[in-house]
Backbone as XML, in Angstrom:
<?xml version="1.0"?>
<chain id="A" units="angstrom">
  <residue number="1" name="MET">
    <atom name="N" x="0.836" y="-1.112" z="-0.052"/>
    <atom name="CA" x="0.025" y="-0.013" z="0.088"/>
    <atom name="C" x="0.846" y="1.291" z="0.016"/>
  </residue>
  <residue number="2" name="GLN">
    <atom name="N" x="1.906" y="1.251" z="0.810"/>
    <atom name="CA" x="2.764" y="2.308" z="0.880"/>
    <atom name="C" x="3.498" y="2.618" z="-0.563"/>
  </residue>
  <residue number="3" name="ALA">
    <atom name="N" x="3.747" y="1.533" z="-1.250"/>
    <atom name="CA" x="4.307" y="1.786" z="-2.556"/>
    <atom name="C" x="3.342" y="2.008" z="-3.638"/>
  </residue>
  <residue number="4" name="GLY">
    <atom name="N" x="2.025" y="2.085" z="-3.349"/>
    <atom name="CA" x="1.045" y="2.518" z="-4.262"/>
    <atom name="C" x="0.566" y="1.353" z="-5.166"/>
  </residue>
  <residue number="5" name="ARG">
    <atom name="N" x="0.929" y="0.089" z="-4.659"/>
    <atom name="CA" x="0.410" y="-1.027" z="-5.480"/>
    <atom name="C" x="-0.911" y="-1.583" z="-5.029"/>
  </residue>
  <residue number="6" name="ALA">
    <atom name="N" x="-1.425" y="-1.023" z="-3.951"/>
    <atom name="CA" x="-2.702" y="-1.365" z="-3.341"/>
    <atom name="C" x="-3.374" y="-0.234" z="-2.685"/>
  </residue>
  <residue number="7" name="VAL">
    <atom name="N" x="-4.688" y="-0.420" z="-2.525"/>
    <atom name="CA" x="-5.469" y="0.839" z="-1.919"/>
    <atom name="C" x="-6.099" y="0.147" z="-0.544"/>
  </residue>
  <residue number="8" name="LEU">
    <atom name="N" x="-5.760" y="0.919" z="0.509"/>
    <atom name="CA" x="-6.445" y="0.427" z="1.825"/>
    <atom name="C" x="-7.887" y="1.100" z="1.685"/>
  </residue>
  <residue number="9" name="VAL">
    <atom name="N" x="-8.881" y="0.187" z="2.029"/>
    <atom name="CA" x="-10.214" y="0.747" z="2.059"/>
    <atom name="C" x="-10.734" y="0.393" z="3.556"/>
  </residue>
  <residue number="10" name="ASP">
    <atom name="N" x="-11.186" y="1.481" z="4.200"/>
    <atom name="CA" x="-11.624" y="1.244" z="5.601"/>
    <atom name="C" x="-13.128" y="1.237" z="5.497"/>
  </residue>
  <residue number="11" name="VAL">
    <atom name="N" x="-13.719" y="-0.142" z="5.777"/>
    <atom name="CA" x="-15.102" y="-0.392" z="5.492"/>
    <atom name="C" x="-15.948" y="-0.044" z="6.941"/>
  </residue>
  <residue number="12" name="ARG">
    <atom name="N" x="-15.298" y="0.389" z="7.918"/>
    <atom name="CA" x="-15.998" y="0.743" z="9.155"/>
    <atom name="C" x="-17.017" y="2.050" z="8.951"/>
  </residue>
  <residue number="13" name="THR">
    <atom name="N" x="-17.842" y="1.997" z="9.889"/>
    <atom name="CA" x="-18.881" y="3.144" z="9.804"/>
    <atom name="C" x="-18.187" y="4.566" z="9.968"/>
  </residue>
  <residue number="14" name="ASP">
    <atom name="N" x="-18.877" y="5.552" z="9.573"/>
    <atom name="CA" x="-18.233" y="6.899" z="9.777"/>
    <atom name="C" x="-18.047" y="7.079" z="11.273"/>
  </residue>
  <residue number="15" name="ALA">
    <atom name="N" x="-18.907" y="6.757" z="12.150"/>
    <atom name="CA" x="-18.893" y="6.840" z="13.505"/>
    <atom name="C" x="-17.674" y="6.084" z="14.082"/>
  </residue>
  <residue number="16" name="GLU">
    <atom name="N" x="-17.374" y="4.960" z="13.609"/>
    <atom name="CA" x="-16.244" y="4.227" z="14.120"/>
    <atom name="C" x="-15.007" y="4.854" z="13.828"/>
  </residue>
  <residue number="17" name="ARG">
    <atom name="N" x="-14.791" y="5.422" z="12.631"/>
    <atom name="CA" x="-13.655" y="6.142" z="12.147"/>
    <atom name="C" x="-13.519" y="7.387" z="12.935"/>
  </residue>
  <residue number="18" name="GLU">
    <atom name="N" x="-14.537" y="8.059" z="13.304"/>
    <atom name="CA" x="-14.561" y="9.357" z="14.040"/>
    <atom name="C" x="-14.256" y="9.061" z="15.494"/>
  </residue>
  <residue number="19" name="TRP">
    <atom name="N" x="-14.765" y="7.973" z="16.192"/>
    <atom name="CA" x="-14.606" y="7.930" z="17.693"/>
    <atom name="C" x="-13.455" y="6.928" z="18.021"/>
  </residue>
  <residue number="20" name="VAL">
    <atom name="N" x="-13.294" y="5.916" z="17.235"/>
    <atom name="CA" x="-12.119" y="4.922" z="17.567"/>
    <atom name="C" x="-10.929" y="5.334" z="16.996"/>
  </residue>
  <residue number="21" name="GLY">
    <atom name="N" x="-10.839" y="5.892" z="15.836"/>
    <atom name="CA" x="-9.663" y="6.231" z="15.187"/>
    <atom name="C" x="-9.712" y="5.916" z="13.781"/>
  </residue>
  <residue number="22" name="PHE">
    <atom name="N" x="-8.796" y="6.515" z="12.959"/>
    <atom name="CA" x="-8.797" y="6.312" z="11.516"/>
    <atom name="C" x="-7.473" y="6.047" z="11.026"/>
  </residue>
  <residue number="23" name="VAL">
    <atom name="N" x="-7.235" y="5.545" z="9.800"/>
    <atom name="CA" x="-5.921" y="5.330" z="9.142"/>
    <atom name="C" x="-5.841" y="6.470" z="7.999"/>
  </residue>
  <residue number="24" name="PRO">
    <atom name="N" x="-4.808" y="7.288" z="8.210"/>
    <atom name="CA" x="-4.479" y="8.274" z="7.273"/>
    <atom name="C" x="-4.201" y="7.653" z="5.878"/>
  </residue>
  <residue number="25" name="GLY">
    <atom name="N" x="-4.919" y="8.283" z="4.922"/>
    <atom name="CA" x="-4.670" y="7.574" z="3.538"/>
    <atom name="C" x="-5.716" y="6.711" z="3.126"/>
  </residue>
  <residue number="26" name="ALA">
    <atom name="N" x="-6.337" y="5.989" z="4.176"/>
    <atom name="CA" x="-7.336" y="4.897" z="3.746"/>
    <atom name="C" x="-8.475" y="5.608" z="3.123"/>
  </residue>
  <residue number="27" name="GLN">
    <atom name="N" x="-9.140" y="4.822" z="2.164"/>
    <atom name="CA" x="-10.326" y="5.312" z="1.507"/>
    <atom name="C" x="-11.524" y="4.839" z="2.365"/>
  </residue>
  <residue number="28" name="PRO">
    <atom name="N" x="-12.335" y="5.722" z="2.816"/>
    <atom name="CA" x="-13.561" y="5.377" z="3.639"/>
    <atom name="C" x="-14.552" y="4.959" z="2.723"/>
  </residue>
  <residue number="29" name="VAL">
    <atom name="N" x="-14.960" y="3.791" z="2.810"/>
    <atom name="CA" x="-16.131" y="3.177" z="2.092"/>
    <atom name="C" x="-16.796" y="2.200" z="2.976"/>
  </residue>
  <residue number="30" name="ALA">
    <atom name="N" x="-17.811" y="2.667" z="3.788"/>
    <atom name="CA" x="-18.584" y="1.949" z="4.768"/>
    <atom name="C" x="-19.267" y="0.706" z="4.224"/>
  </residue>
  <residue number="31" name="TRP">
    <atom name="N" x="-19.228" y="-0.334" z="4.742"/>
    <atom name="CA" x="-19.944" y="-1.619" z="4.341"/>
    <atom name="C" x="-21.294" y="-1.278" z="4.859"/>
  </residue>
  <residue number="32" name="LYS">
    <atom name="N" x="-21.453" y="-1.027" z="6.136"/>
    <atom name="CA" x="-22.847" y="-0.758" z="6.707"/>
    <atom name="C" x="-22.808" y="0.684" z="7.336"/>
  </residue>
  <residue number="33" name="GLN">
    <atom name="N" x="-23.903" y="1.139" z="7.652"/>
    <atom name="CA" x="-24.023" y="2.631" z="8.127"/>
    <atom name="C" x="-25.175" y="2.557" z="9.167"/>
  </residue>
  <residue number="34" name="TRP">
    <atom name="N" x="-25.030" y="3.535" z="9.991"/>
    <atom name="CA" x="-26.247" y="3.903" z="11.027"/>
    <atom name="C" x="-27.105" y="4.711" z="10.213"/>
  </residue>
  <residue number="35" name="PRO">
    <atom name="N" x="-28.488" y="4.706" z="10.403"/>
    <atom name="CA" x="-29.049" y="3.929" z="11.560"/>
    <atom name="C" x="-29.195" y="2.567" z="11.172"/>
  </residue>
  <residue number="36" name="GLY">
    <atom name="N" x="-29.300" y="1.602" z="12.134"/>
    <atom name="CA" x="-29.594" y="0.325" z="12.015"/>
    <atom name="C" x="-28.586" y="-0.648" z="11.326"/>
  </residue>
  <residue number="37" name="MET">
    <atom name="N" x="-27.318" y="-0.143" z="11.111"/>
    <atom name="CA" x="-26.366" y="-0.866" z="10.388"/>
    <atom name="C" x="-26.812" y="-1.427" z="9.093"/>
  </residue>
  <residue number="38" name="ALA">
    <atom name="N" x="-27.539" y="-0.746" z="8.234"/>
    <atom name="CA" x="-28.020" y="-1.019" z="6.933"/>
    <atom name="C" x="-26.816" y="-0.983" z="6.016"/>
  </residue>
  <residue number="39" name="LEU">
    <atom name="N" x="-26.878" y="-2.060" z="5.020"/>
    <atom name="CA" x="-25.901" y="-2.019" z="4.052"/>
    <atom name="C" x="-25.665" y="-0.615" z="3.294"/>
  </residue>
  <residue number="40" name="ASN">
    <atom name="N" x="-24.502" y="-0.279" z="3.009"/>
    <atom name="CA" x="-24.320" y="0.986" z="2.199"/>
    <atom name="C" x="-24.822" y="0.743" z="0.749"/>
  </residue>
  <residue number="41" name="ALA">
    <atom name="N" x="-25.830" y="1.490" z="0.490"/>
    <atom name="CA" x="-26.436" y="1.343" z="-0.921"/>
    <atom name="C" x="-25.424" y="1.920" z="-2.041"/>
  </residue>
  <residue number="42" name="ASP">
    <atom name="N" x="-24.431" y="2.604" z="-1.598"/>
    <atom name="CA" x="-23.523" y="3.234" z="-2.550"/>
    <atom name="C" x="-22.136" y="2.334" z="-2.591"/>
  </residue>
  <residue number="43" name="PHE">
    <atom name="N" x="-22.045" y="1.167" z="-1.767"/>
    <atom name="CA" x="-20.953" y="0.535" z="-1.627"/>
    <atom name="C" x="-20.211" y="0.205" z="-3.011"/>
  </residue>
  <residue number="44" name="ASP">
    <atom name="N" x="-21.029" y="-0.354" z="-3.910"/>
    <atom name="CA" x="-20.466" y="-0.865" z="-5.205"/>
    <atom name="C" x="-19.770" y="0.293" z="-5.939"/>
  </residue>
  <residue number="45" name="ALA">
    <atom name="N" x="-20.535" y="1.457" z="-6.056"/>
    <atom name="CA" x="-19.919" y="2.642" z="-6.714"/>
    <atom name="C" x="-18.672" y="3.125" z="-6.105"/>
  </residue>
  <residue number="46" name="GLN">
    <atom name="N" x="-18.765" y="3.213" z="-4.819"/>
    <atom name="CA" x="-17.585" y="3.760" z="-4.006"/>
    <atom name="C" x="-16.428" y="2.767" z="-3.996"/>
  </residue>
  <residue number="47" name="VAL">
    <atom name="N" x="-16.577" y="1.561" z="-3.896"/>
    <atom name="CA" x="-15.321" y="0.676" z="-3.913"/>
    <atom name="C" x="-14.720" y="0.549" z="-5.356"/>
  </residue>
  <residue number="48" name="ARG">
    <atom name="N" x="-15.617" y="0.632" z="-6.442"/>
    <atom name="CA" x="-15.059" y="0.671" z="-7.744"/>
    <atom name="C" x="-14.220" y="2.046" z="-7.903"/>
  </residue>
  <residue number="49" name="ALA">
    <atom name="N" x="-14.809" y="3.091" z="-7.352"/>
    <atom name="CA" x="-13.881" y="4.355" z="-7.454"/>
    <atom name="C" x="-12.605" y="4.225" z="-6.734"/>
  </residue>
  <residue number="50" name="ALA">
    <atom name="N" x="-12.585" y="3.402" z="-5.512"/>
    <atom name="CA" x="-11.471" y="3.487" z="-4.833"/>
    <atom name="C" x="-10.460" y="2.534" z="-5.668"/>
  </residue>
  <residue number="51" name="ALA">
    <atom name="N" x="-10.830" y="1.737" z="-6.555"/>
    <atom name="CA" x="-9.918" y="0.885" z="-7.206"/>
    <atom name="C" x="-9.901" y="1.260" z="-8.774"/>
  </residue>
  <residue number="52" name="GLN">
    <atom name="N" x="-9.957" y="2.644" z="-8.979"/>
    <atom name="CA" x="-10.007" y="3.226" z="-10.250"/>
    <atom name="C" x="-8.776" y="3.040" z="-11.109"/>
  </residue>
  <residue number="53" name="HIS">
    <atom name="N" x="-7.670" y="2.802" z="-10.408"/>
    <atom name="CA" x="-6.473" y="2.454" z="-11.254"/>
    <atom name="C" x="-6.134" y="1.033" z="-11.422"/>
  </residue>
  <residue number="54" name="GLY">
    <atom name="N" x="-7.053" y="0.203" z="-10.939"/>
    <atom name="CA" x="-6.810" y="-1.138" z="-11.106"/>
    <atom name="C" x="-6.043" y="-1.934" z="-10.002"/>
  </residue>
  <residue number="55" name="GLN">
    <atom name="N" x="-5.619" y="-1.145" z="-8.903"/>
    <atom name="CA" x="-4.927" y="-1.683" z="-7.873"/>
    <atom name="C" x="-5.863" y="-2.596" z="-6.965"/>
  </residue>
  <residue number="56" name="PRO">
    <atom name="N" x="-5.231" y="-3.642" z="-6.403"/>
    <atom name="CA" x="-5.911" y="-4.562" z="-5.447"/>
    <atom name="C" x="-6.339" y="-3.627" z="-4.261"/>
  </residue>
  <residue number="57" name="LEU">
    <atom name="N" x="-7.411" y="-4.066" z="-3.570"/>
    <atom name="CA" x="-7.900" y="-3.536" z="-2.449"/>
    <atom name="C" x="-7.560" y="-4.297" z="-1.179"/>
  </residue>
  <residue number="58" name="ALA">
    <atom name="N" x="-7.150" y="-3.618" z="-0.115"/>
    <atom name="CA" x="-7.034" y="-4.342" z="1.178"/>
    <atom name="C" x="-8.053" y="-3.802" z="2.093"/>
  </residue>
  <residue number="59" name="MET">
    <atom name="N" x="-9.066" y="-4.521" z="2.503"/>
    <atom name="CA" x="-10.240" y="-4.171" z="3.400"/>
    <atom name="C" x="-10.078" y="-4.224" z="4.848"/>
  </residue>
  <residue number="60" name="LEU">
    <atom name="N" x="-10.251" y="-3.075" z="5.538"/>
    <atom name="CA" x="-10.046" y="-3.053" z="6.936"/>
    <atom name="C" x="-11.357" y="-2.575" z="7.655"/>
  </residue>
  <residue number="61" name="CYS">
    <atom name="N" x="-11.779" y="-3.406" z="8.700"/>
    <atom name="CA" x="-12.794" y="-3.071" z="9.495"/>
    <atom name="C" x="-12.359" y="-3.210" z="10.943"/>
  </residue>
  <residue number="62" name="ARG">
    <atom name="N" x="-13.393" y="-3.213" z="11.958"/>
    <atom name="CA" x="-12.989" y="-3.143" z="13.331"/>
    <atom name="C" x="-12.337" y="-4.517" z="13.684"/>
  </residue>
  <residue number="63" name="SER">
    <atom name="N" x="-12.804" y="-5.617" z="13.356"/>
    <atom name="CA" x="-12.345" y="-6.931" z="13.855"/>
    <atom name="C" x="-11.873" y="-8.018" z="12.701"/>
  </residue>
  <residue number="64" name="GLY">
    <atom name="N" x="-12.109" y="-7.460" z="11.491"/>
    <atom name="CA" x="-11.875" y="-8.379" z="10.350"/>
    <atom name="C" x="-13.182" y="-9.360" z="9.866"/>
  </residue>
  <residue number="65" name="VAL">
    <atom name="N" x="-14.349" y="-8.951" z="10.364"/>
    <atom name="CA" x="-15.473" y="-9.693" z="9.873"/>
    <atom name="C" x="-16.170" y="-8.986" z="8.725"/>
  </residue>
  <residue number="66" name="ARG">
    <atom name="N" x="-16.533" y="-7.732" z="8.966"/>
    <atom name="CA" x="-17.239" y="-7.045" z="7.857"/>
    <atom name="C" x="-16.289" y="-6.931" z="6.667"/>
  </residue>
  <residue number="67" name="SER">
    <atom name="N" x="-15.054" y="-6.688" z="6.907"/>
    <atom name="CA" x="-14.185" y="-6.753" z="5.630"/>
    <atom name="C" x="-14.207" y="-7.994" z="5.034"/>
  </residue>
  <residue number="68" name="ILE">
    <atom name="N" x="-14.427" y="-9.117" z="5.471"/>
    <atom name="CA" x="-14.454" y="-10.305" z="4.722"/>
    <atom name="C" x="-15.649" y="-10.173" z="3.676"/>
  </residue>
  <residue number="69" name="ALA">
    <atom name="N" x="-16.805" y="-9.726" z="4.162"/>
    <atom name="CA" x="-17.912" y="-9.630" z="3.313"/>
    <atom name="C" x="-17.818" y="-8.519" z="2.308"/>
  </residue>
  <residue number="70" name="ALA">
    <atom name="N" x="-17.173" y="-7.380" z="2.658"/>
    <atom name="CA" x="-16.783" y="-6.328" z="1.721"/>
    <atom name="C" x="-15.875" y="-6.891" z="0.669"/>
  </residue>
  <residue number="71" name="ALA">
    <atom name="N" x="-14.775" y="-7.712" z="0.967"/>
    <atom name="CA" x="-13.943" y="-8.135" z="0.191"/>
    <atom name="C" x="-14.535" y="-9.122" z="-0.830"/>
  </residue>
  <residue number="72" name="ARG">
    <atom name="N" x="-15.369" y="-9.985" z="-0.307"/>
    <atom name="CA" x="-16.124" y="-10.841" z="-1.121"/>
    <atom name="C" x="-16.965" y="-10.105" z="-2.246"/>
  </residue>
  <residue number="73" name="ARG">
    <atom name="N" x="-17.718" y="-8.897" z="-1.824"/>
    <atom name="CA" x="-18.417" y="-8.367" z="-2.676"/>
    <atom name="C" x="-17.685" y="-7.586" z="-3.702"/>
  </residue>
  <residue number="74" name="ALA">
    <atom name="N" x="-16.506" y="-7.010" z="-3.364"/>
    <atom name="CA" x="-15.574" y="-6.370" z="-4.392"/>
    <atom name="C" x="-15.098" y="-7.476" z="-5.274"/>
  </residue>
  <residue number="75" name="THR">
    <atom name="N" x="-14.881" y="-8.608" z="-4.942"/>
    <atom name="CA" x="-14.398" y="-9.648" z="-5.828"/>
    <atom name="C" x="-15.589" y="-10.088" z="-6.815"/>
  </residue>
  <residue number="76" name="GLU">
    <atom name="N" x="-16.866" y="-9.954" z="-6.257"/>
    <atom name="CA" x="-17.934" y="-10.359" z="-7.159"/>
    <atom name="C" x="-18.091" y="-9.177" z="-8.300"/>
  </residue>
  <residue number="77" name="LEU">
    <atom name="N" x="-17.603" y="-8.012" z="-7.863"/>
    <atom name="CA" x="-17.678" y="-6.865" z="-8.911"/>
    <atom name="C" x="-16.390" y="-6.926" z="-9.820"/>
  </residue>
  <residue number="78" name="GLY">
    <atom name="N" x="-15.616" y="-7.886" z="-9.655"/>
    <atom name="CA" x="-14.521" y="-8.238" z="-10.651"/>
    <atom name="C" x="-13.226" y="-7.514" z="-10.072"/>
  </residue>
  <residue number="79" name="LEU">
    <atom name="N" x="-13.206" y="-6.921" z="-8.998"/>
    <atom name="CA" x="-11.953" y="-6.350" z="-8.240"/>
    <atom name="C" x="-11.156" y="-7.403" z="-7.638"/>
  </residue>
  <residue number="80" name="VAL">
    <atom name="N" x="-9.835" y="-7.086" z="-7.409"/>
    <atom name="CA" x="-9.023" y="-8.004" z="-6.528"/>
    <atom name="C" x="-9.007" y="-7.439" z="-5.179"/>
  </residue>
  <residue number="81" name="ALA">
    <atom name="N" x="-9.482" y="-8.080" z="-4.088"/>
    <atom name="CA" x="-9.583" y="-7.561" z="-2.844"/>
    <atom name="C" x="-9.195" y="-8.613" z="-1.794"/>
  </residue>
  <residue number="82" name="TYR">
    <atom name="N" x="-8.650" y="-8.229" z="-0.692"/>
    <atom name="CA" x="-8.147" y="-8.930" z="0.353"/>
    <atom name="C" x="-8.706" y="-8.382" z="1.691"/>
  </residue>
  <residue number="83" name="ASN">
    <atom name="N" x="-8.804" y="-9.239" z="2.724"/>
    <atom name="CA" x="-9.300" y="-8.908" z="4.022"/>
    <atom name="C" x="-8.036" y="-8.830" z="4.921"/>
  </residue>
  <residue number="84" name="ILE">
    <atom name="N" x="-7.985" y="-7.789" z="5.730"/>
    <atom name="CA" x="-6.947" y="-7.617" z="6.710"/>
    <atom name="C" x="-7.359" y="-8.294" z="7.970"/>
  </residue>
  <residue number="85" name="LEU">
    <atom name="N" x="-6.727" y="-9.438" z="8.283"/>
    <atom name="CA" x="-7.029" y="-10.167" z="9.574"/>
    <atom name="C" x="-6.780" y="-9.428" z="10.896"/>
  </residue>
  <residue number="86" name="GLY">
    <atom name="N" x="-7.707" y="-9.589" z="11.705"/>
    <atom name="CA" x="-7.687" y="-8.785" z="13.133"/>
    <atom name="C" x="-8.285" y="-7.462" z="12.991"/>
  </residue>
  <residue number="87" name="GLY">
    <atom name="N" x="-8.390" y="-6.967" z="11.861"/>
    <atom name="CA" x="-9.019" y="-5.482" z="11.792"/>
    <atom name="C" x="-8.248" y="-4.496" z="12.355"/>
  </residue>
  <residue number="88" name="PHE">
    <atom name="N" x="-8.952" y="-3.447" z="12.659"/>
    <atom name="CA" x="-8.419" y="-2.234" z="13.315"/>
    <atom name="C" x="-8.132" y="-2.467" z="14.804"/>
  </residue>
  <residue number="89" name="GLU">
    <atom name="N" x="-8.972" y="-3.253" z="15.570"/>
    <atom name="CA" x="-8.858" y="-3.371" z="17.002"/>
    <atom name="C" x="-8.531" y="-4.703" z="17.466"/>
  </residue>
  <residue number="90" name="GLY">
    <atom name="N" x="-8.322" y="-5.737" z="16.627"/>
    <atom name="CA" x="-7.927" y="-7.025" z="17.015"/>
    <atom name="C" x="-9.050" y="-7.817" z="17.568"/>
  </residue>
  <residue number="91" name="ASP">
    <atom name="N" x="-8.530" y="-8.898" z="18.089"/>
    <atom name="CA" x="-9.447" y="-9.981" z="18.743"/>
    <atom name="C" x="-9.871" y="-9.544" z="20.169"/>
  </residue>
  <residue number="92" name="LEU">
    <atom name="N" x="-10.946" y="-10.265" z="20.539"/>
    <atom name="CA" x="-11.395" y="-10.086" z="21.883"/>
    <atom name="C" x="-10.456" y="-10.786" z="22.941"/>
  </residue>
  <residue number="93" name="ASN">
    <atom name="N" x="-10.129" y="-9.984" z="24.104"/>
    <atom name="CA" x="-9.316" y="-10.621" z="25.133"/>
    <atom name="C" x="-10.210" y="-11.466" z="26.128"/>
  </residue>
  <residue number="94" name="GLU">
    <atom name="N" x="-9.700" y="-11.823" z="27.219"/>
    <atom name="CA" x="-10.378" y="-12.539" z="28.166"/>
    <atom name="C" x="-11.593" y="-11.770" z="28.789"/>
  </residue>
  <residue number="95" name="GLN">
    <atom name="N" x="-11.495" y="-10.383" z="28.808"/>
    <atom name="CA" x="-12.617" y="-9.710" z="29.421"/>
    <atom name="C" x="-13.536" y="-9.076" z="28.280"/>
  </residue>
  <residue number="96" name="ALA">
    <atom name="N" x="-13.433" y="-9.689" z="27.028"/>
    <atom name="CA" x="-14.203" y="-9.372" z="25.954"/>
    <atom name="C" x="-14.028" y="-7.813" z="25.503"/>
  </residue>
  <residue number="97" name="HIS">
    <atom name="N" x="-12.680" y="-7.352" z="25.635"/>
    <atom name="CA" x="-12.361" y="-6.082" z="25.197"/>
    <atom name="C" x="-11.330" y="-6.133" z="23.917"/>
  </residue>
  <residue number="98" name="ARG">
    <atom name="N" x="-11.562" y="-5.367" z="23.069"/>
    <atom name="CA" x="-10.631" y="-5.222" z="21.963"/>
    <atom name="C" x="-9.433" y="-4.319" z="22.225"/>
  </residue>
  <residue number="99" name="GLY">
    <atom name="N" x="-8.503" y="-4.338" z="21.308"/>
    <atom name="CA" x="-7.407" y="-3.398" z="21.384"/>
    <atom name="C" x="-6.113" y="-3.854" z="21.944"/>
  </residue>
  <residue number="100" name="GLN">
    <atom name="N" x="-6.196" y="-5.109" z="22.678"/>
    <atom name="CA" x="-4.993" y="-5.596" z="23.268"/>
    <atom name="C" x="-4.379" y="-6.880" z="22.494"/>
  </residue>
  <residue number="101" name="LEU">
    <atom name="N" x="-5.106" y="-7.401" z="21.685"/>
    <atom name="CA" x="-4.819" y="-8.780" z="21.010"/>
    <atom name="C" x="-4.747" y="-8.599" z="19.499"/>
  </residue>
  <residue number="102" name="GLY">
    <atom name="N" x="-3.754" y="-8.178" z="18.906"/>
    <atom name="CA" x="-3.581" y="-7.996" z="17.465"/>
    <atom name="C" x="-4.325" y="-6.746" z="16.980"/>
  </residue>
  <residue number="103" name="GLY">
    <atom name="N" x="-4.501" y="-6.825" z="15.751"/>
    <atom name="CA" x="-5.249" y="-5.551" z="15.045"/>
    <atom name="C" x="-4.142" y="-4.414" z="14.578"/>
  </residue>
  <residue number="104" name="TRP">
    <atom name="N" x="-4.574" y="-3.687" z="13.813"/>
    <atom name="CA" x="-3.887" y="-2.635" z="13.022"/>
    <atom name="C" x="-3.243" y="-1.639" z="14.155"/>
  </residue>
  <residue number="105" name="ARG">
    <atom name="N" x="-3.923" y="-1.221" z="15.179"/>
    <atom name="CA" x="-3.348" y="-0.185" z="16.107"/>
    <atom name="C" x="-2.422" y="-0.957" z="17.000"/>
  </residue>
  <residue number="106" name="LYS">
    <atom name="N" x="-2.619" y="-2.097" z="17.508"/>
    <atom name="CA" x="-1.793" y="-2.837" z="18.343"/>
    <atom name="C" x="-0.336" y="-3.077" z="17.647"/>
  </residue>
  <residue number="107" name="ALA">
    <atom name="N" x="-0.531" y="-3.406" z="16.316"/>
    <atom name="CA" x="0.712" y="-3.562" z="15.548"/>
    <atom name="C" x="1.538" y="-2.445" z="15.400"/>
  </residue>
  <residue number="108" name="GLY">
    <atom name="N" x="1.158" y="-1.334" z="15.734"/>
    <atom name="CA" x="1.856" y="-0.051" z="15.609"/>
    <atom name="C" x="1.714" y="0.535" z="14.210"/>
  </residue>
  <residue number="109" name="LEU">
    <atom name="N" x="0.779" y="0.112" z="13.500"/>
    <atom name="CA" x="0.638" y="0.689" z="12.178"/>
    <atom name="C" x="0.015" y="2.074" z="12.225"/>
  </residue>
  <residue number="110" name="PRO">
    <atom name="N" x="0.146" y="2.975" z="11.212"/>
    <atom name="CA" x="-0.367" y="4.357" z="11.256"/>
    <atom name="C" x="-1.803" y="4.399" z="11.483"/>
  </residue>
  <residue number="111" name="TRP">
    <atom name="N" x="-2.041" y="5.284" z="12.531"/>
    <atom name="CA" x="-3.489" y="5.633" z="12.816"/>
    <atom name="C" x="-3.605" y="7.002" z="13.507"/>
  </residue>
  <residue number="112" name="ARG">
    <atom name="N" x="-4.726" y="7.554" z="13.553"/>
    <atom name="CA" x="-4.845" y="8.821" z="14.290"/>
    <atom name="C" x="-6.231" y="8.902" z="14.984"/>
  </residue>
  <residue number="113" name="GLN">
    <atom name="N" x="-6.266" y="9.600" z="15.960"/>
    <atom name="CA" x="-7.630" y="9.783" z="16.696"/>
    <atom name="C" x="-8.011" y="11.281" z="16.444"/>
  </residue>
  <residue number="114" name="ASN">
    <atom name="N" x="-9.189" y="11.547" z="16.183"/>
    <atom name="CA" x="-9.801" y="12.878" z="16.010"/>
    <atom name="C" x="-9.904" y="13.563" z="17.327"/>
  </residue>
</chain>
């Protein structure tokens, strides 16, 4: 991604990116949105626009679950897409909290808080 050979697509909701943190340079294309976590009706057009130069897409969500579905849909659209395991916040720990076991943030990869 840093070399420009792939595009990072953040499929979390706008609220998640705002409150939990965001990845600078990632293309925001929500898979689902509030209210009600409805599928993003514009996902297909937005994800195609993110891959406008034919680069593969790397999908990032909170835990790695929604990004699987988003990558599958992008593949159905004829794009090359991958899921980032562990997502932004990683797996649940013994207390059912995220942020301590794996994930983008824990790995020290670039991110910012608003």
